[in-house]
Short mmCIF file of C-alpha atoms in Angstrom, two decimals:
data_model
loop_
_atom_site.label_atom_id
_atom_site.label_comp_id
_atom_site.label_asym_id
_atom_site.label_seq_id
_atom_site.Cartn_x
_atom_site.Cartn_y
_atom_site.Cartn_z
CA UNK X 304 -36.85 7.76 0.86
CA UNK X 305 -35.23 5.01 2.92
CA UNK X 306 -31.56 5.02 3.87
CA UNK X 307 -29.16 3.07 6.04
CA UNK X 308 -28.43 5.30 9.02
CA UNK X 309 -25.51 5.01 11.45
CA UNK X 310 -27.38 5.56 14.71
CA UNK X 311 -24.26 5.51 16.89
CA UNK X 312 -20.60 4.57 16.31
CA UNK X 313 -20.19 0.83 16.73
CA UNK X 314 -20.64 -2.58 15.14
CA UNK X 315 -23.04 -3.64 12.37
CA UNK X 316 -25.96 -3.56 14.79
CA UNK X 317 -25.91 0.29 14.80
CA UNK X 318 -27.01 0.35 11.14
CA UNK X 319 -30.74 0.97 10.84
CA UNK X 320 -33.01 1.50 7.84
CA UNK X 321 -34.92 4.72 8.39
CA UNK X 322 -37.14 7.10 6.47
CA UNK X 323 -35.17 10.26 5.57
CA UNK X 324 -35.52 13.33 3.38
CA UNK X 325 -34.88 13.02 -0.35
CA UNK X 326 -31.61 14.65 -1.47
CA UNK X 327 -31.74 17.91 -3.40
CA UNK X 328 -29.53 18.35 -6.46
CA UNK X 329 -27.47 21.34 -7.48
CA UNK X 330 -27.09 22.74 -10.98
CA UNK X 331 -24.12 20.48 -11.75
CA UNK X 332 -25.48 17.34 -10.11
CA UNK X 333 -27.68 14.42 -11.05
CA UNK X 334 -30.11 12.43 -8.92
CA UNK X 335 -29.64 8.67 -9.14
CA UNK X 336 -32.28 6.13 -8.15
CA UNK X 337 -29.98 3.53 -6.62
CA UNK X 338 -30.06 -0.02 -7.95
CA UNK X 339 -27.10 -1.31 -5.92
CA UNK X 340 -24.21 -0.11 -3.78
CA UNK X 341 -20.98 -1.70 -2.56
CA UNK X 342 -19.07 -2.23 0.67
CA UNK X 343 -15.69 -0.53 1.14
CA UNK X 344 -13.35 -0.46 4.12
CA UNK X 345 -14.09 3.24 4.56
CA UNK X 346 -17.76 2.38 5.14
CA UNK X 347 -16.84 0.16 8.10
CA UNK X 348 -14.55 2.88 9.47
CA UNK X 349 -17.33 5.46 9.14
CA UNK X 350 -19.68 3.12 10.99
CA UNK X 351 -17.11 2.94 13.81
CA UNK X 352 -16.86 6.73 13.98
CA UNK X 353 -13.30 6.78 12.59
CA UNK X 354 -13.92 8.16 9.10
CA UNK X 355 -16.34 11.11 9.06
CA UNK X 356 -17.75 12.22 5.71
CA UNK X 357 -16.22 15.38 4.24
CA UNK X 358 -18.02 18.71 4.77
CA UNK X 359 -21.11 18.99 2.63
CA UNK X 360 -21.30 15.26 1.83
CA UNK X 361 -24.17 12.94 2.66
CA UNK X 362 -24.10 11.64 6.24
CA UNK X 363 -25.07 8.16 5.04
CA UNK X 364 -22.41 5.58 4.10
CA UNK X 365 -21.82 4.25 0.61
CA UNK X 366 -18.99 5.48 -1.62
CA UNK X 367 -20.24 4.07 -4.92
CA UNK X 368 -23.47 2.98 -6.53
CA UNK X 369 -25.24 2.09 -9.72
CA UNK X 370 -28.71 3.02 -10.84
CA UNK X 371 -30.88 5.11 -13.13
CA UNK X 372 -30.75 8.90 -13.43
CA UNK X 373 -34.01 10.37 -12.16
CA UNK X 374 -33.24 14.09 -12.48
CA UNK X 375 -30.45 16.35 -13.79
CA UNK X 376 -29.28 19.82 -12.81
CA UNK X 377 -29.71 22.77 -15.14
CA UNK X 378 -26.00 22.81 -16.09
CA UNK X 379 -25.73 19.08 -16.82
CA UNK X 380 -25.43 18.23 -20.52
CA UNK X 381 -23.82 14.79 -20.70
CA UNK X 382 -26.52 12.85 -18.83
CA UNK X 383 -30.27 12.62 -19.20
CA UNK X 384 -33.15 11.15 -17.25
CA UNK X 385 -33.33 7.39 -17.76
CA UNK X 386 -29.58 6.82 -18.29
CA UNK X 387 -28.23 3.75 -16.50
CA UNK X 388 -24.98 4.67 -14.77
CA UNK X 389 -22.57 3.98 -11.93
CA UNK X 390 -20.97 6.68 -9.79
CA UNK X 391 -18.18 7.50 -7.37
CA UNK X 392 -19.64 9.11 -4.26
CA UNK X 393 -18.45 11.07 -1.23
CA UNK X 394 -21.26 9.31 0.65
CA UNK X 395 -24.94 8.44 0.41
CA UNK X 396 -24.89 5.23 -1.59
CA UNK X 397 -26.74 3.32 1.14
CA UNK X 398 -30.00 5.01 0.24
CA UNK X 399 -32.75 4.76 -2.34
CA UNK X 400 -31.58 7.99 -4.02
CA UNK X 401 -28.34 9.95 -4.07
CA UNK X 402 -27.26 13.32 -5.47
CA UNK X 403 -23.84 13.28 -7.13
CA UNK X 404 -21.76 15.72 -9.22
CA UNK X 405 -22.17 14.88 -12.91
CA UNK X 406 -18.38 14.56 -13.31
CA UNK X 407 -18.35 11.58 -10.94
CA UNK X 408 -20.88 9.62 -12.98
CA UNK X 409 -19.76 6.85 -15.35
CA UNK X 410 -21.56 4.83 -18.02
CA UNK X 411 -22.16 1.16 -17.27
CA UNK X 412 -19.55 -0.76 -19.31
CA UNK X 413 -20.88 -3.10 -22.03
CA UNK X 414 -21.35 -6.64 -20.74
CA UNK X 415 -21.64 -5.54 -17.08
CA UNK X 416 -25.01 -5.73 -15.36
CA UNK X 417 -26.41 -2.65 -13.65
CA UNK X 418 -26.14 -4.42 -10.29
CA UNK X 419 -22.51 -5.47 -10.79
CA UNK X 420 -21.55 -1.98 -12.00
CA UNK X 421 -21.97 -0.70 -8.44
CA UNK X 422 -18.66 -2.34 -7.51
CA UNK X 423 -16.61 -0.69 -10.29
CA UNK X 424 -16.10 3.04 -9.54
CA UNK X 425 -13.97 2.81 -6.37
CA UNK X 426 -11.61 0.08 -7.56
CA UNK X 427 -11.38 1.41 -11.11
CA UNK X 428 -10.63 4.99 -10.07
CA UNK X 429 -8.25 3.92 -7.30
CA UNK X 430 -6.26 1.46 -9.38
CA UNK X 431 -6.08 3.63 -12.48
CA UNK X 432 -5.02 6.76 -10.57
CA UNK X 433 -2.45 5.06 -8.33
CA UNK X 434 -0.88 2.54 -10.70
CA UNK X 435 -1.02 4.32 -14.04
CA UNK X 436 -1.55 8.05 -13.53
CA UNK X 437 0.83 8.43 -10.58
CA UNK X 438 3.12 5.37 -10.59
CA UNK X 439 3.36 5.31 -14.41
CA UNK X 440 3.24 1.52 -14.77
CA UNK X 441 3.89 0.67 -18.42
CA UNK X 442 4.02 -2.36 -20.68
CA UNK X 443 6.97 -4.64 -19.99
CA UNK X 444 7.37 -3.56 -16.37
CA UNK X 445 6.78 -5.65 -13.25
CA UNK X 446 4.07 -4.95 -10.69
CA UNK X 447 3.40 -6.29 -7.18
CA UNK X 448 0.04 -5.88 -5.44
CA UNK X 449 -0.45 -6.98 -1.84
CA UNK X 450 -3.83 -8.47 -1.00
CA UNK X 451 -4.25 -9.81 -4.50
CA UNK X 452 -7.65 -11.37 -3.78
CA UNK X 453 -9.16 -8.12 -2.46
CA UNK X 454 -11.38 -5.86 -4.54
CA UNK X 455 -8.46 -3.57 -5.36
CA UNK X 456 -6.19 -6.58 -5.96
CA UNK X 457 -8.46 -8.46 -8.34
CA UNK X 458 -9.08 -5.36 -10.44
CA UNK X 459 -5.38 -4.41 -10.41
CA UNK X 460 -4.32 -7.86 -11.63
CA UNK X 461 -6.61 -7.72 -14.64
CA UNK X 462 -5.91 -4.16 -15.75
CA UNK X 463 -2.13 -4.49 -15.22
CA UNK X 464 -2.08 -7.67 -17.31
CA UNK X 465 -4.16 -6.00 -20.00
CA UNK X 466 -1.65 -3.14 -20.12
CA UNK X 467 1.26 -5.57 -20.58
CA UNK X 468 2.83 -5.80 -17.11
CA UNK X 469 4.13 -8.91 -15.36
CA UNK X 470 2.02 -9.23 -12.21
CA UNK X 471 3.10 -10.42 -8.75
CA UNK X 472 0.60 -10.87 -5.90
CA UNK X 473 0.62 -11.77 -2.23
CA UNK X 474 -2.28 -13.41 -0.40
CA UNK X 475 -2.75 -15.51 2.73
CA UNK X 476 -4.07 -18.82 1.41
CA UNK X 477 -3.70 -21.14 -1.54
CA UNK X 478 -7.39 -20.68 -2.33
CA UNK X 479 -6.93 -16.91 -2.64
CA UNK X 480 -3.80 -17.36 -4.72
CA UNK X 481 -5.69 -19.67 -7.08
CA UNK X 482 -8.22 -16.90 -7.68
CA UNK X 483 -5.39 -14.49 -8.44
CA UNK X 484 -3.83 -17.00 -10.82
CA UNK X 485 -7.11 -17.43 -12.67
CA UNK X 486 -7.33 -13.65 -13.10
CA UNK X 487 -3.91 -13.55 -14.72
CA UNK X 488 -1.31 -13.14 -11.95
CA UNK X 489 2.09 -14.44 -13.04
CA UNK X 490 3.75 -14.94 -9.64
CA UNK X 491 1.59 -15.84 -6.62
CA UNK X 492 3.16 -15.62 -3.14
CA UNK X 493 1.67 -16.93 0.10
CA UNK X 494 2.93 -14.36 2.60
CA UNK X 495 2.27 -16.76 5.49
CA UNK X 496 4.67 -19.39 4.19
CA UNK X 497 7.08 -17.40 1.98
CA UNK X 498 9.26 -14.31 2.28
CA UNK X 499 7.87 -12.13 -0.50
CA UNK X 500 11.11 -10.12 -0.71
CA UNK X 501 13.14 -13.27 -1.39
CA UNK X 502 10.63 -14.55 -3.94
CA UNK X 503 10.48 -11.22 -5.78
CA UNK X 504 14.28 -11.06 -5.82
CA UNK X 505 14.45 -14.59 -7.23
CA UNK X 506 11.78 -14.09 -9.87
CA UNK X 507 13.28 -10.81 -11.13
CA UNK X 508 16.90 -11.94 -11.21
CA UNK X 509 17.79 -9.69 -8.31
CA UNK X 510 16.36 -6.52 -9.86
CA UNK X 511 13.07 -6.15 -7.99
CA UNK X 512 9.72 -5.01 -9.33
CA UNK X 513 9.01 -1.61 -10.83
CA UNK X 514 5.77 -0.72 -9.02
CA UNK X 515 4.22 -1.89 -5.72
CA UNK X 516 0.68 -1.18 -4.51
CA UNK X 517 0.49 -1.71 -0.74
CA UNK X 518 -2.27 -1.48 1.87
CA UNK X 519 -0.31 -2.85 4.86
CA UNK X 520 1.89 0.13 5.67
CA UNK X 521 4.47 0.09 8.46
CA UNK X 522 5.40 -3.61 8.74
CA UNK X 523 5.91 -3.88 4.98
CA UNK X 524 7.54 -0.52 4.33
CA UNK X 525 11.22 -1.48 4.33
CA UNK X 526 10.39 -4.87 2.80
CA UNK X 527 8.65 -3.10 -0.05
CA UNK X 528 11.67 -0.86 -0.60
CA UNK X 529 13.88 -3.96 -0.64
CA UNK X 530 11.62 -5.43 -3.34
CA UNK X 531 11.83 -2.47 -5.72
CA UNK X 532 13.96 -2.10 -8.82
CA UNK X 533 16.09 1.01 -9.37
CA UNK X 534 13.69 3.91 -10.07
CA UNK X 535 10.91 1.79 -8.49
CA UNK X 536 7.66 3.31 -7.26
CA UNK X 537 5.81 2.37 -4.06
CA UNK X 538 2.23 3.53 -3.57
CA UNK X 539 0.66 3.25 -0.10
CA UNK X 540 -3.12 2.84 -0.05
CA UNK X 541 -3.55 2.22 3.66
CA UNK X 542 -2.04 1.18 6.95
CA UNK X 543 -3.83 -2.03 7.92
CA UNK X 544 -0.66 -3.31 9.59
CA UNK X 545 0.03 0.00 11.36
CA UNK X 546 1.30 3.48 10.40
CA UNK X 547 4.77 3.39 11.97
CA UNK X 548 7.93 2.23 10.18
CA UNK X 549 11.66 2.57 10.52
CA UNK X 550 13.33 3.06 7.17
CA UNK X 551 16.80 3.50 5.77
CA UNK X 552 16.47 6.77 3.85
CA UNK X 553 19.84 6.24 2.22
CA UNK X 554 18.38 3.17 0.50
CA UNK X 555 15.65 5.31 -1.08
CA UNK X 556 18.23 7.81 -2.29
CA UNK X 557 20.67 5.24 -3.64
CA UNK X 558 18.03 3.44 -5.73
CA UNK X 559 16.12 6.59 -6.74
CA UNK X 560 12.88 5.23 -5.29
CA UNK X 561 9.56 7.09 -5.20
CA UNK X 562 7.07 6.71 -2.33
CA UNK X 563 3.55 8.06 -2.71
CA UNK X 564 0.42 7.90 -0.54
CA UNK X 565 -3.32 8.11 -0.99
CA UNK X 566 -4.74 11.19 0.74
CA UNK X 567 -7.18 10.18 3.46
CA UNK X 568 -9.48 12.19 5.70
CA UNK X 569 -10.39 12.44 9.37
CA UNK X 570 -8.81 10.05 11.84
CA UNK X 571 -7.60 7.80 9.04
CA UNK X 572 -5.50 10.71 7.79
CA UNK X 573 -4.19 11.54 11.25
CA UNK X 574 -3.00 7.97 11.66
CA UNK X 575 -1.44 7.88 8.20
CA UNK X 576 1.99 9.39 8.89
CA UNK X 577 5.00 7.12 8.62
CA UNK X 578 7.77 7.89 11.07
CA UNK X 579 11.14 7.59 9.41
CA UNK X 580 14.66 7.40 10.76
CA UNK X 581 17.82 7.77 8.79
#
């Protein structure tokens, strides 16, 4: 089969299409003939040599895909050859075929094309696990997502609105904010021209929001805390602004705040520790 191979750490030019061996499936895996894959930040970090695949995973990039099941392992009962599916991967989506544990395979939702379904698994699993499973966002609460026009942001807006939350977003241009508004965001904040803490405080009558999903990290850490309601929950997805922050721990204690992080791997994990000072 053909696959996109990272020939050396570097820029996009290091990606080459090469002929490689077909993947072999285990008893609890399925083999998917890939229709489409998607681009995630982790793919660019892997290309740069900063995000190695976990042990035992495919060496090729691609953390999600859609396609048609071509073979199933002996212990697989839910899926059969010919099923059209999408899947969450530990790697290997940038290839004509990929082996994946059956538990990471999802049906293509009604009304979604097989090609478009390739972009669903990462955002759906990330948003659902961070916002609802761990941060317990519920109907009637308020929710702020930074980078509202990103893949995570656009999915988070829609699912949070569907579940009955009031949605706040930040983005860096009026064009991006218009997209967020069209998707259902209630309060749209241009972080380049507005102080999001002040706007959140104003819009919530001084209370703050209940849940924040953040990918900036250090520079936003204390600002996020200042934007949370009592018993508020902050979930950190990444550290695009840097991993270091100074924080008033007494503020977290006084307002009973919860801070959670997404577990990363490799260098991304090593860089993902926030330094705190009381």
